[in-house]
PDB file of C-alpha atoms in Angstrom:
ATOM      1  CA  MET S   1      52.378  64.594 201.141  1.00 45.00           C
ATOM      2  CA  LYS S   2      54.655  62.405 203.316  1.00 43.00           C
ATOM      3  CA  ALA S   3      55.622  65.473 205.343  1.00 43.00           C
ATOM      4  CA  PHE S   4      51.982  66.438 205.869  1.00 43.00           C
ATOM      5  CA  SER S   5      51.075  62.858 206.905  1.00 47.00           C
ATOM      6  CA  LEU S   6      53.907  62.909 209.415  1.00 43.00           C
ATOM      7  CA  LEU S   7      52.747  66.265 210.862  1.00 43.00           C
ATOM      8  CA  THR S   8      49.159  65.032 211.143  1.00 49.00           C
ATOM      9  CA  THR S   9      50.284  61.767 212.771  1.00 46.00           C
ATOM     10  CA  LEU S  10      52.354  63.710 215.310  1.00 43.00           C
ATOM     11  CA  ALA S  11      49.449  66.043 216.116  1.00 49.00           C
ATOM     12  CA  LEU S  12      47.017  63.170 216.625  1.00 50.00           C
ATOM     13  CA  ALA S  13      49.576  61.328 218.694  1.00 47.00           C
ATOM     14  CA  ALA S  14      49.786  64.382 220.930  1.00 47.00           C
ATOM     15  CA  LEU S  15      46.048  64.195 221.553  1.00 51.00           C
ATOM     16  CA  ALA S  16      46.355  60.512 222.503  1.00 46.00           C
ATOM     17  CA  VAL S  17      49.086  60.851 225.170  1.00 38.00           C
ATOM     18  CA  THR S  18      47.729  60.647 228.729  1.00 36.00           C
ATOM     19  CA  GLY S  19      48.500  63.266 231.324  1.00 36.00           C
ATOM     20  CA  ALA S  20      50.327  60.645 233.389  1.00 34.00           C
ATOM     21  CA  ASP S  21      52.564  59.732 230.482  1.00 34.00           C
ATOM     22  CA  ALA S  22      53.302  63.398 229.837  1.00 34.00           C
ATOM     23  CA  ALA S  23      54.333  63.948 233.441  1.00 33.00           C
ATOM     24  CA  LYS S  24      56.448  60.815 233.396  1.00 33.00           C
ATOM     25  CA  CYS S  25      58.349  61.985 230.334  1.00 33.00           C
ATOM     26  CA  GLY S  26      58.843  65.480 231.726  1.00 35.00           C
ATOM     27  CA  THR S  27      57.390  66.979 228.550  1.00 34.00           C
ATOM     28  CA  LYS S  28      54.467  69.263 227.776  1.00 36.00           C
ATOM     29  CA  THR S  29      52.779  66.678 225.577  1.00 35.00           C
ATOM     30  CA  PRO S  30      49.023  67.287 225.951  1.00 38.00           C
ATOM     31  CA  ALA S  31      46.549  64.836 227.396  1.00 39.00           C
ATOM     32  CA  PRO S  32      43.295  64.009 225.617  1.00 42.00           C
ATOM     33  CA  VAL S  33      40.124  65.704 226.728  1.00 41.00           C
ATOM     34  CA  PRO S  34      37.266  63.694 225.224  1.00 41.00           C
ATOM     35  CA  ALA S  35      34.687  66.203 226.430  1.00 45.00           C
ATOM     36  CA  PRO S  36      34.982  69.925 227.133  1.00 44.00           C
ATOM     37  CA  ALA S  37      35.195  71.256 230.653  1.00 44.00           C
ATOM     38  CA  THR S  38      31.940  73.113 231.131  1.00 42.00           C
ATOM     39  CA  ASN S  39      29.616  73.972 233.982  1.00 39.00           C
ATOM     40  CA  THR S  40      26.789  71.967 232.483  1.00 36.00           C
ATOM     41  CA  THR S  41      26.286  68.276 231.791  1.00 34.00           C
ATOM     42  CA  MET S  42      25.488  67.625 228.160  1.00 36.00           C
ATOM     43  CA  ALA S  43      22.918  64.896 227.700  1.00 34.00           C
ATOM     44  CA  PRO S  44      22.660  63.173 224.324  1.00 36.00           C
ATOM     45  CA  ALA S  45      19.968  64.592 222.099  1.00 34.00           C
ATOM     46  CA  PRO S  46      16.989  62.282 221.507  1.00 35.00           C
ATOM     47  CA  ALA S  47      17.516  60.594 218.161  1.00 36.00           C
ATOM     48  CA  PRO S  48      14.807  61.654 215.681  1.00 37.00           C
ATOM     49  CA  VAL S  49      13.664  59.245 213.025  1.00 34.00           C
ATOM     50  CA  ALA S  50      16.495  59.028 210.531  1.00 37.00           C
ATOM     51  CA  THR S  51      16.061  59.436 206.817  1.00 37.00           C
ATOM     52  CA  THR S  52      18.443  58.301 204.130  1.00 38.00           C
ATOM     53  CA  THR S  53      19.206  60.481 201.140  1.00 41.00           C
ATOM     54  CA  LYS S  54      21.843  59.977 198.501  1.00 42.00           C
ATOM     55  CA  ALA S  55      23.529  63.320 197.930  1.00 42.00           C
ATOM     56  CA  PRO S  56      23.834  64.800 194.474  1.00 43.00           C
ATOM     57  CA  ALA S  57      27.350  65.182 193.164  1.00 43.00           C
ATOM     58  CA  PRO S  58      29.066  68.202 194.749  1.00 41.00           C
ATOM     59  CA  ALA S  59      28.961  71.290 192.569  1.00 41.00           C
ATOM     60  CA  ALA S  60      32.212  72.416 191.017  1.00 38.00           C
ATOM     61  CA  SER S  61      34.172  74.831 193.189  1.00 37.00           C
ATOM     62  CA  SER S  62      33.186  78.319 192.180  1.00 36.00           C
ATOM     63  CA  PRO S  63      32.194  81.495 193.971  1.00 39.00           C
ATOM     64  CA  ALA S  64      29.156  81.714 191.700  1.00 38.00           C
ATOM     65  CA  PRO S  65      25.756  80.339 192.824  1.00 37.00           C
ATOM     66  CA  ALA S  66      25.280  76.577 192.487  1.00 36.00           C
ATOM     67  CA  ALA S  67      23.351  75.297 189.492  1.00 35.00           C
ATOM     68  CA  GLY S  68      19.763  76.429 189.769  1.00 36.00           C
ATOM     69  CA  GLY S  69      20.628  79.192 192.218  1.00 40.00           C
ATOM     70  CA  GLU S  70      20.103  82.866 191.572  1.00 46.00           C
ATOM     71  CA  ALA S  71      21.583  86.126 192.718  1.00 45.00           C
ATOM     72  CA  ALA S  72      19.799  87.592 195.714  1.00 46.00           C
ATOM     73  CA  ALA S  73      20.085  90.783 197.725  1.00 46.00           C
ATOM     74  CA  GLY S  74      22.856  90.171 200.244  1.00 52.00           C
ATOM     75  CA  GLY S  75      23.850  86.808 198.798  1.00 66.00           C
ATOM     76  CA  ALA S  76      23.281  83.979 196.343  1.00 93.00           C
ATOM     77  CA  LYS S  77      20.208  81.781 196.696  1.00 97.00           C
ATOM     78  CA  SER S  78      20.611  78.020 196.486  1.00 98.00           C
ATOM     79  CA  ALA S  79      18.690  75.770 194.096  1.00 98.00           C
ATOM     80  CA  GLY S  80      16.289  74.807 196.904  1.00 98.00           C
ATOM     81  CA  CYS S  81      14.782  78.286 197.089  1.00 98.00           C
ATOM     82  CA  GLY S  82      11.131  78.357 196.082  1.00 98.00           C
ATOM     83  CA  LYS S  83      10.777  74.578 196.365  1.00 97.00           C
ATOM     84  CA  THR S  84       8.808  72.545 198.875  1.00 98.00           C
ATOM     85  CA  ALA S  85      11.449  71.206 201.259  1.00 98.00           C
ATOM     86  CA  THR S  86      11.586  67.459 201.850  1.00 98.00           C
ATOM     87  CA  LEU S  87      14.308  67.576 204.518  1.00 98.00           C
ATOM     88  CA  LYS S  88      13.169  68.075 208.097  1.00 98.00           C
ATOM     89  CA  SER S  89      14.926  68.650 211.398  1.00 99.00           C
ATOM     90  CA  GLY S  90      16.524  65.448 212.686  1.00 99.00           C
ATOM     91  CA  VAL S  91      19.194  62.914 211.833  1.00 99.00           C
ATOM     92  CA  GLN S  92      19.953  62.665 208.123  1.00 99.00           C
ATOM     93  CA  LYS S  93      22.094  60.166 206.236  1.00 98.00           C
ATOM     94  CA  VAL S  94      24.159  60.618 203.111  1.00 98.00           C
ATOM     95  CA  THR S  95      26.372  58.203 201.188  1.00 97.00           C
ATOM     96  CA  VAL S  96      29.888  59.454 200.452  1.00 97.00           C
ATOM     97  CA  GLY S  97      32.515  57.298 198.768  1.00 94.00           C
ATOM     98  CA  GLY S  98      30.509  54.176 199.492  1.00 95.00           C
ATOM     99  CA  LYS S  99      30.202  55.011 203.211  1.00 95.00           C
ATOM    100  CA  GLN S 100      27.031  56.063 204.978  1.00 97.00           C
ATOM    101  CA  ARG S 101      27.576  59.217 207.042  1.00 98.00           C
ATOM    102  CA  GLU S 102      25.192  60.976 209.406  1.00 98.00           C
ATOM    103  CA  PHE S 103      24.480  64.515 210.515  1.00 99.00           C
ATOM    104  CA  THR S 104      21.849  66.282 212.593  1.00 99.00           C
ATOM    105  CA  LEU S 105      19.931  68.980 210.746  1.00 99.00           C
ATOM    106  CA  TYR S 106      17.955  71.832 212.263  1.00 99.00           C
ATOM    107  CA  VAL S 107      15.516  73.687 210.002  1.00 99.00           C
ATOM    108  CA  PRO S 108      13.933  76.840 211.503  1.00 98.00           C
ATOM    109  CA  GLN S 109      10.384  76.335 212.740  1.00 97.00           C
ATOM    110  CA  ASN S 110       9.155  79.228 210.623  1.00 93.00           C
ATOM    111  CA  TYR S 111      11.034  78.036 207.517  1.00 98.00           C
ATOM    112  CA  ASP S 112      10.054  79.962 204.382  1.00 98.00           C
ATOM    113  CA  SER S 113      11.346  78.601 201.067  1.00 98.00           C
ATOM    114  CA  SER S 114      11.411  82.108 199.584  1.00 98.00           C
ATOM    115  CA  LYS S 115      13.918  83.322 202.190  1.00 98.00           C
ATOM    116  CA  ALA S 116      17.631  82.475 201.944  1.00 98.00           C
ATOM    117  CA  TYR S 117      18.899  81.364 205.363  1.00 99.00           C
ATOM    118  CA  LYS S 118      22.319  81.386 206.954  1.00 99.00           C
ATOM    119  CA  MET S 119      23.827  77.906 207.322  1.00 99.00           C
ATOM    120  CA  ILE S 120      26.086  77.092 210.273  1.00 99.00           C
ATOM    121  CA  PHE S 121      28.128  73.889 210.604  1.00 99.00           C
ATOM    122  CA  THR S 122      29.026  72.839 214.168  1.00 99.00           C
ATOM    123  CA  PHE S 123      31.726  70.161 214.480  1.00 99.00           C
ATOM    124  CA  HIS S 124      32.106  68.107 217.674  1.00 99.00           C
ATOM    125  CA  TRP S 125      35.307  67.518 219.636  1.00 98.00           C
ATOM    126  CA  ARG S 126      37.492  64.402 220.012  1.00 96.00           C
ATOM    127  CA  GLY S 127      35.455  61.559 221.449  1.00 95.00           C
ATOM    128  CA  GLY S 128      32.265  63.601 221.184  1.00 97.00           C
ATOM    129  CA  SER S 129      29.288  63.226 218.881  1.00 98.00           C
ATOM    130  CA  MET S 130      26.923  65.265 216.774  1.00 98.00           C
ATOM    131  CA  ALA S 131      24.445  65.048 219.670  1.00 98.00           C
ATOM    132  CA  ASP S 132      27.011  66.652 221.979  1.00 97.00           C
ATOM    133  CA  ALA S 133      27.501  69.570 219.587  1.00 97.00           C
ATOM    134  CA  VAL S 134      23.729  69.935 219.257  1.00 98.00           C
ATOM    135  CA  LYS S 135      23.363  70.220 223.053  1.00 97.00           C
ATOM    136  CA  ASN S 136      26.504  72.250 223.808  1.00 97.00           C
ATOM    137  CA  ALA S 137      25.925  75.606 225.526  1.00 96.00           C
ATOM    138  CA  GLY S 138      22.180  75.294 225.074  1.00 94.00           C
ATOM    139  CA  GLY S 139      22.303  74.346 221.396  1.00 97.00           C
ATOM    140  CA  TYR S 140      24.876  74.273 218.602  1.00 99.00           C
ATOM    141  CA  TYR S 141      27.664  75.904 220.643  1.00 99.00           C
ATOM    142  CA  GLY S 142      25.153  78.427 221.966  1.00 98.00           C
ATOM    143  CA  LEU S 143      24.360  79.853 218.528  1.00 99.00           C
ATOM    144  CA  GLN S 144      20.846  78.460 218.145  1.00 98.00           C
ATOM    145  CA  ALA S 145      19.308  80.837 220.694  1.00 98.00           C
ATOM    146  CA  LEU S 146      21.133  83.829 219.217  1.00 98.00           C
ATOM    147  CA  ALA S 147      20.005  82.958 215.685  1.00 98.00           C
ATOM    148  CA  LYS S 148      16.333  83.224 216.677  1.00 98.00           C
ATOM    149  CA  GLU S 149      15.217  80.872 213.902  1.00 98.00           C
ATOM    150  CA  SER S 150      17.228  82.730 211.247  1.00 98.00           C
ATOM    151  CA  ALA S 151      19.735  79.957 210.507  1.00 99.00           C
ATOM    152  CA  ILE S 152      19.881  76.338 209.384  1.00 99.00           C
ATOM    153  CA  PHE S 153      22.218  74.296 211.618  1.00 99.00           C
ATOM    154  CA  VAL S 154      24.223  71.240 210.581  1.00 99.00           C
ATOM    155  CA  SER S 155      26.003  69.048 213.135  1.00 99.00           C
ATOM    156  CA  PRO S 156      27.961  66.249 211.392  1.00 99.00           C
ATOM    157  CA  GLN S 157      29.108  62.980 212.975  1.00 98.00           C
ATOM    158  CA  GLY S 158      32.828  62.254 212.719  1.00 98.00           C
ATOM    159  CA  ASN S 159      34.341  58.878 211.911  1.00 92.00           C
ATOM    160  CA  GLY S 160      35.728  57.166 214.997  1.00 85.00           C
ATOM    161  CA  ALA S 161      36.916  59.664 217.588  1.00 85.00           C
ATOM    162  CA  GLY S 162      36.689  62.744 215.423  1.00 94.00           C
ATOM    163  CA  TRP S 163      37.928  64.367 212.235  1.00 98.00           C
ATOM    164  CA  ALA S 164      41.151  62.744 211.026  1.00 98.00           C
ATOM    165  CA  ASN S 165      40.076  63.509 207.444  1.00 98.00           C
ATOM    166  CA  PRO S 166      42.218  60.787 205.781  1.00 97.00           C
ATOM    167  CA  GLY S 167      42.520  61.396 202.053  1.00 97.00           C
ATOM    168  CA  GLY S 168      40.169  64.359 202.457  1.00 98.00           C
ATOM    169  CA  GLU S 169      37.192  62.081 203.149  1.00 98.00           C
ATOM    170  CA  ASP S 170      35.673  64.426 205.736  1.00 99.00           C
ATOM    171  CA  ILE S 171      35.950  67.348 203.312  1.00 99.00           C
ATOM    172  CA  LYS S 172      34.100  65.222 200.733  1.00 99.00           C
ATOM    173  CA  PHE S 173      31.473  64.538 203.406  1.00 99.00           C
ATOM    174  CA  VAL S 174      31.039  68.291 203.913  1.00 99.00           C
ATOM    175  CA  GLU S 175      30.748  68.853 200.153  1.00 99.00           C
ATOM    176  CA  ALA S 176      28.101  66.122 199.921  1.00 99.00           C
ATOM    177  CA  MET S 177      26.076  67.656 202.755  1.00 99.00           C
ATOM    178  CA  ILE S 178      26.243  71.080 201.120  1.00 99.00           C
ATOM    179  CA  SER S 179      25.074  69.704 197.760  1.00 99.00           C
ATOM    180  CA  MET S 180      22.237  67.781 199.398  1.00 99.00           C
ATOM    181  CA  LEU S 181      21.074  70.703 201.544  1.00 99.00           C
ATOM    182  CA  ASP S 182      21.418  73.422 198.903  1.00 99.00           C
ATOM    183  CA  ALA S 183      19.328  71.364 196.484  1.00 99.00           C
ATOM    184  CA  ASP S 184      16.441  71.050 198.958  1.00 99.00           C
ATOM    185  CA  LEU S 185      16.562  74.113 201.226  1.00 99.00           C
ATOM    186  CA  CYS S 186      16.821  77.845 200.603  1.00 99.00           C
ATOM    187  CA  VAL S 187      20.330  78.836 201.644  1.00 99.00           C
ATOM    188  CA  ASN S 188      22.224  82.088 201.315  1.00 98.00           C
ATOM    189  CA  GLN S 189      25.417  80.647 199.840  1.00 98.00           C
ATOM    190  CA  ASN S 190      27.381  83.715 200.910  1.00 98.00           C
ATOM    191  CA  GLN S 191      26.442  83.149 204.547  1.00 98.00           C
ATOM    192  CA  ARG S 192      27.753  79.667 205.252  1.00 99.00           C
ATOM    193  CA  PHE S 193      29.823  79.409 208.438  1.00 99.00           C
ATOM    194  CA  SER S 194      31.580  76.845 210.624  1.00 99.00           C
ATOM    195  CA  THR S 195      32.529  76.528 214.273  1.00 99.00           C
ATOM    196  CA  GLY S 196      33.826  73.846 216.607  1.00 99.00           C
ATOM    197  CA  PHE S 197      35.904  73.054 219.666  1.00 99.00           C
ATOM    198  CA  SER S 198      39.214  71.149 219.749  1.00 99.00           C
ATOM    199  CA  TRP S 199      39.104  68.607 216.912  1.00 98.00           C
ATOM    200  CA  GLY S 200      35.926  70.351 215.759  1.00 99.00           C
ATOM    201  CA  ALA S 201      37.964  73.546 215.539  1.00 99.00           C
ATOM    202  CA  GLY S 202      40.592  71.669 213.549  1.00 99.00           C
ATOM    203  CA  MET S 203      37.898  70.537 211.119  1.00 99.00           C
ATOM    204  CA  SER S 204      36.572  74.088 210.809  1.00 99.00           C
ATOM    205  CA  HIS S 205      40.112  75.135 209.887  1.00 99.00           C
ATOM    206  CA  ALA S 206      40.228  72.328 207.299  1.00 99.00           C
ATOM    207  CA  VAL S 207      37.013  73.484 205.580  1.00 99.00           C
ATOM    208  CA  ALA S 208      38.320  77.059 205.492  1.00 99.00           C
ATOM    209  CA  CYS S 209      41.453  75.781 203.750  1.00 99.00           C
ATOM    210  CA  ALA S 210      39.764  73.424 201.274  1.00 99.00           C
ATOM    211  CA  LEU S 211      36.410  75.128 200.638  1.00 99.00           C
ATOM    212  CA  PRO S 212      36.928  78.908 200.649  1.00 99.00           C
ATOM    213  CA  ASP S 213      34.225  79.249 197.988  1.00 98.00           C
ATOM    214  CA  LYS S 214      31.707  77.507 200.261  1.00 98.00           C
ATOM    215  CA  PHE S 215      32.457  79.049 203.676  1.00 99.00           C
ATOM    216  CA  ARG S 216      32.444  82.795 204.323  1.00 99.00           C
ATOM    217  CA  ALA S 217      33.829  82.673 207.858  1.00 99.00           C
ATOM    218  CA  VAL S 218      34.904  80.299 210.623  1.00 99.00           C
ATOM    219  CA  SER S 219      35.097  80.737 214.403  1.00 99.00           C
ATOM    220  CA  LEU S 220      37.319  78.285 216.277  1.00 99.00           C
ATOM    221  CA  ILE S 221      37.614  77.420 219.966  1.00 99.00           C
ATOM    222  CA  ALA S 222      40.990  75.866 220.853  1.00 99.00           C
ATOM    223  CA  GLY S 223      42.132  74.528 217.473  1.00 98.00           C
ATOM    224  CA  GLY S 224      45.212  72.932 215.963  1.00 98.00           C
ATOM    225  CA  LEU S 225      46.408  71.340 212.723  1.00 98.00           C
ATOM    226  CA  ILE S 226      44.701  67.983 213.292  1.00 97.00           C
ATOM    227  CA  SER S 227      42.379  67.708 210.278  1.00 98.00           C
ATOM    228  CA  GLY S 228      44.784  69.003 207.640  1.00 98.00           C
ATOM    229  CA  CYS S 229      44.800  72.073 205.428  1.00 99.00           C
ATOM    230  CA  ASP S 230      44.435  71.318 201.728  1.00 98.00           C
ATOM    231  CA  GLY S 231      44.694  74.830 200.327  1.00 98.00           C
ATOM    232  CA  GLY S 232      44.637  77.807 202.647  1.00 98.00           C
ATOM    233  CA  LYS S 233      45.599  80.253 199.903  1.00 98.00           C
ATOM    234  CA  GLN S 234      42.231  81.997 199.484  1.00 99.00           C
ATOM    235  CA  PRO S 235      40.803  84.419 202.059  1.00 99.00           C
ATOM    236  CA  VAL S 236      38.193  83.335 204.604  1.00 99.00           C
ATOM    237  CA  ALA S 237      37.178  85.486 207.576  1.00 99.00           C
ATOM    238  CA  TYR S 238      38.781  83.833 210.605  1.00 99.00           C
ATOM    239  CA  GLN S 239      38.336  83.999 214.376  1.00 99.00           C
ATOM    240  CA  LEU S 240      40.122  81.945 217.038  1.00 99.00           C
ATOM    241  CA  MET S 241      39.546  81.801 220.800  1.00 99.00           C
ATOM    242  CA  HIS S 242      42.244  79.998 222.808  1.00 99.00           C
ATOM    243  CA  GLY S 243      43.097  79.526 226.486  1.00 99.00           C
ATOM    244  CA  ASN S 244      46.475  80.576 227.859  1.00 99.00           C
ATOM    245  CA  ASN S 245      46.714  77.359 229.907  1.00 98.00           C
ATOM    246  CA  ASP S 246      45.505  74.902 227.255  1.00 99.00           C
ATOM    247  CA  ASN S 247      47.629  71.769 227.812  1.00 98.00           C
ATOM    248  CA  VAL S 248      46.007  69.747 225.020  1.00 98.00           C
ATOM    249  CA  LEU S 249      46.362  72.090 222.045  1.00 98.00           C
ATOM    250  CA  SER S 250      48.605  74.951 223.084  1.00 99.00           C
ATOM    251  CA  PRO S 251      47.764  78.545 222.142  1.00 99.00           C
ATOM    252  CA  GLN S 252      50.904  78.489 219.993  1.00 98.00           C
ATOM    253  CA  MET S 253      49.381  75.618 217.980  1.00 99.00           C
ATOM    254  CA  GLY S 254      46.229  77.671 217.524  1.00 99.00           C
ATOM    255  CA  LYS S 255      48.133  80.769 216.461  1.00 99.00           C
ATOM    256  CA  SER S 256      50.140  78.659 214.010  1.00 98.00           C
ATOM    257  CA  ILE S 257      47.074  77.572 212.023  1.00 99.00           C
ATOM    258  CA  MET S 258      45.554  81.046 212.252  1.00 99.00           C
ATOM    259  CA  GLU S 259      48.697  82.422 210.614  1.00 99.00           C
ATOM    260  CA  THR S 260      47.641  80.619 207.407  1.00 99.00           C
ATOM    261  CA  PHE S 261      44.718  83.048 207.133  1.00 99.00           C
ATOM    262  CA  VAL S 262      46.629  86.029 208.453  1.00 99.00           C
ATOM    263  CA  LYS S 263      48.616  85.606 205.228  1.00 99.00           C
ATOM    264  CA  ALA S 264      45.719  84.586 202.952  1.00 99.00           C
ATOM    265  CA  ASN S 265      43.641  87.538 204.179  1.00 99.00           C
ATOM    266  CA  GLY S 266      46.502  89.975 203.653  1.00 99.00           C
ATOM    267  CA  CYS S 267      46.743  90.946 207.328  1.00 99.00           C
ATOM    268  CA  THR S 268      49.836  92.228 209.098  1.00 99.00           C
ATOM    269  CA  SER S 269      51.322  89.462 211.232  1.00 98.00           C
ATOM    270  CA  GLN S 270      51.700  90.153 214.940  1.00 97.00           C
ATOM    271  CA  ASN S 271      52.070  88.364 218.257  1.00 96.00           C
ATOM    272  CA  ALA S 272      48.573  88.654 219.709  1.00 98.00           C
ATOM    273  CA  PRO S 273      48.782  88.800 223.518  1.00 98.00           C
ATOM    274  CA  LEU S 274      47.435  86.322 226.048  1.00 99.00           C
ATOM    275  CA  PRO S 275      46.116  87.430 229.448  1.00 98.00           C
ATOM    276  CA  ALA S 276      48.082  86.669 232.601  1.00 98.00           C
ATOM    277  CA  SER S 277      47.319  83.370 234.315  1.00 98.00           C
ATOM    278  CA  GLY S 278      44.853  83.898 237.132  1.00 97.00           C
ATOM    279  CA  SER S 279      43.596  87.197 235.728  1.00 98.00           C
ATOM    280  CA  GLY S 280      40.201  85.747 234.839  1.00 98.00           C
ATOM    281  CA  THR S 281      40.034  87.946 231.753  1.00 98.00           C
ATOM    282  CA  HIS S 282      40.343  87.766 227.984  1.00 98.00           C
ATOM    283  CA  ILE S 283      42.110  89.929 225.396  1.00 98.00           C
ATOM    284  CA  LYS S 284      40.667  90.399 221.909  1.00 98.00           C
ATOM    285  CA  THR S 285      43.052  91.345 219.096  1.00 99.00           C
ATOM    286  CA  GLU S 286      41.804  92.438 215.676  1.00 99.00           C
ATOM    287  CA  TYR S 287      44.550  92.123 213.089  1.00 99.00           C
ATOM    288  CA  LYS S 288      45.394  95.161 210.961  1.00 99.00           C
ATOM    289  CA  GLY S 289      45.743  95.520 207.203  1.00 99.00           C
ATOM    290  CA  CYS S 290      43.380  92.672 206.277  1.00 99.00           C
ATOM    291  CA  LYS S 291      41.561  92.619 202.940  1.00 99.00           C
ATOM    292  CA  GLN S 292      38.179  94.316 203.082  1.00 98.00           C
ATOM    293  CA  GLY S 293      35.620  91.825 204.386  1.00 98.00           C
ATOM    294  CA  TYR S 294      38.199  89.281 205.563  1.00 99.00           C
ATOM    295  CA  PRO S 295      39.054  90.090 209.180  1.00 99.00           C
ATOM    296  CA  VAL S 296      41.185  87.940 211.474  1.00 99.00           C
ATOM    297  CA  ILE S 297      40.539  88.056 215.232  1.00 99.00           C
ATOM    298  CA  PHE S 298      42.364  86.279 218.063  1.00 99.00           C
ATOM    299  CA  THR S 299      40.899  86.179 221.562  1.00 99.00           C
ATOM    300  CA  GLY S 300      43.185  84.825 224.248  1.00 99.00           C
ATOM    301  CA  PHE S 301      41.432  83.929 227.497  1.00 99.00           C
ATOM    302  CA  ASP S 302      42.570  82.869 230.948  1.00 98.00           C
ATOM    303  CA  GLY S 303      41.716  79.175 230.989  1.00 98.00           C
ATOM    304  CA  GLY S 304      42.457  75.707 229.708  1.00 98.00           C
ATOM    305  CA  HIS S 305      41.113  73.387 227.021  1.00 99.00           C
ATOM    306  CA  VAL S 306      37.438  74.284 227.346  1.00 98.00           C
ATOM    307  CA  ALA S 307      34.534  74.643 224.927  1.00 98.00           C
ATOM    308  CA  GLU S 308      32.861  77.385 226.956  1.00 98.00           C
ATOM    309  CA  PRO S 309      35.422  80.105 227.775  1.00 98.00           C
ATOM    310  CA  ALA S 310      34.407  82.620 230.414  1.00 98.00           C
ATOM    311  CA  ASP S 311      35.933  85.423 232.430  1.00 97.00           C
ATOM    312  CA  LYS S 312      36.056  85.069 236.215  1.00 96.00           C
ATOM    313  CA  GLY S 313      32.497  85.180 237.486  1.00 93.00           C
ATOM    314  CA  GLY S 314      31.189  85.637 233.954  1.00 92.00           C
ATOM    315  CA  LYS S 315      29.336  83.574 231.412  1.00 94.00           C
ATOM    316  CA  ASN S 316      30.531  81.738 228.320  1.00 97.00           C
ATOM    317  CA  PHE S 317      31.406  84.493 225.840  1.00 98.00           C
ATOM    318  CA  ALA S 318      32.120  82.279 222.805  1.00 98.00           C
ATOM    319  CA  PRO S 319      28.535  82.151 221.434  1.00 98.00           C
ATOM    320  CA  GLU S 320      28.133  85.931 221.319  1.00 98.00           C
ATOM    321  CA  GLU S 321      31.605  86.432 219.835  1.00 99.00           C
ATOM    322  CA  SER S 322      30.955  83.821 217.131  1.00 99.00           C
ATOM    323  CA  TRP S 323      27.491  85.157 216.331  1.00 99.00           C
ATOM    324  CA  LYS S 324      28.720  88.751 216.153  1.00 99.00           C
ATOM    325  CA  PHE S 325      31.563  87.644 213.882  1.00 99.00           C
ATOM    326  CA  PHE S 326      29.245  85.744 211.516  1.00 99.00           C
ATOM    327  CA  SER S 327      26.534  88.421 211.516  1.00 98.00           C
ATOM    328  CA  GLN S 328      28.742  91.072 209.903  1.00 98.00           C
ATOM    329  CA  PHE S 329      28.631  89.205 206.577  1.00 97.00           C
TER     330      PHE S 329
END
């Protein structure tokens, strides 16, 4: 535990060093990037009227449906299926460990309580907010438009600058949200996913480690070991996109955390290539030998620490890659 705390402290310290300090020291210590470099300005989302709900106790970890759920074609229905939903799109509040936490919820406009929906968590970056993740790339890291009202979206608010997850408190927050949402909405429990950029990617890695029975797949953009990994022994489908010139969280840091699931998913380890600097391209590597249904994919792109990777003259390819990855399950 002391060793893990030291590693986490060092990783967070790396995020806090300024570029000037790094240059002064002659090291490659990364500078913080509180917001992603994108071609669009992300305005805060208007704050809907907030509601406060105390979450039910998280269900015991098990791959079986939660209490009240039932088996369904293509997945397991949550306890909220067939009920009149009380939760609406907007800011929601839940009490976890005596603290009030917030998240933005999006319920499809054509919501049908007899249909089990995908659920996608979108975690914001260091210094960002749930509103930033909601607005990013046109909505929830660009996934909202691709979902075409087929998914429930959850954008949680971190404590302080992001997702330090001390004592696993952010994992407990995720468990509380899942319990609250599954009890009220109709969710396909075998189609729960997570994505995020930077610290949001680190938190997506943390939920894959700690909650493999809750999350089927994760898709990270520029991640590192900055939210911990309590577990990481069970398979979870895993995708990582990382820039070759990322000076905040190096591609080696991203590959290091991905290796946890290369092993857990039974894949053959390899050194996935990065494109040449200035090439304006990306290289997608699908790992071999993985357990059926648990792929690992690494996409190295020519770029830095950005939430919206794109080839030269092209558009942000992360949304389509993430959606395609999630849609196979």
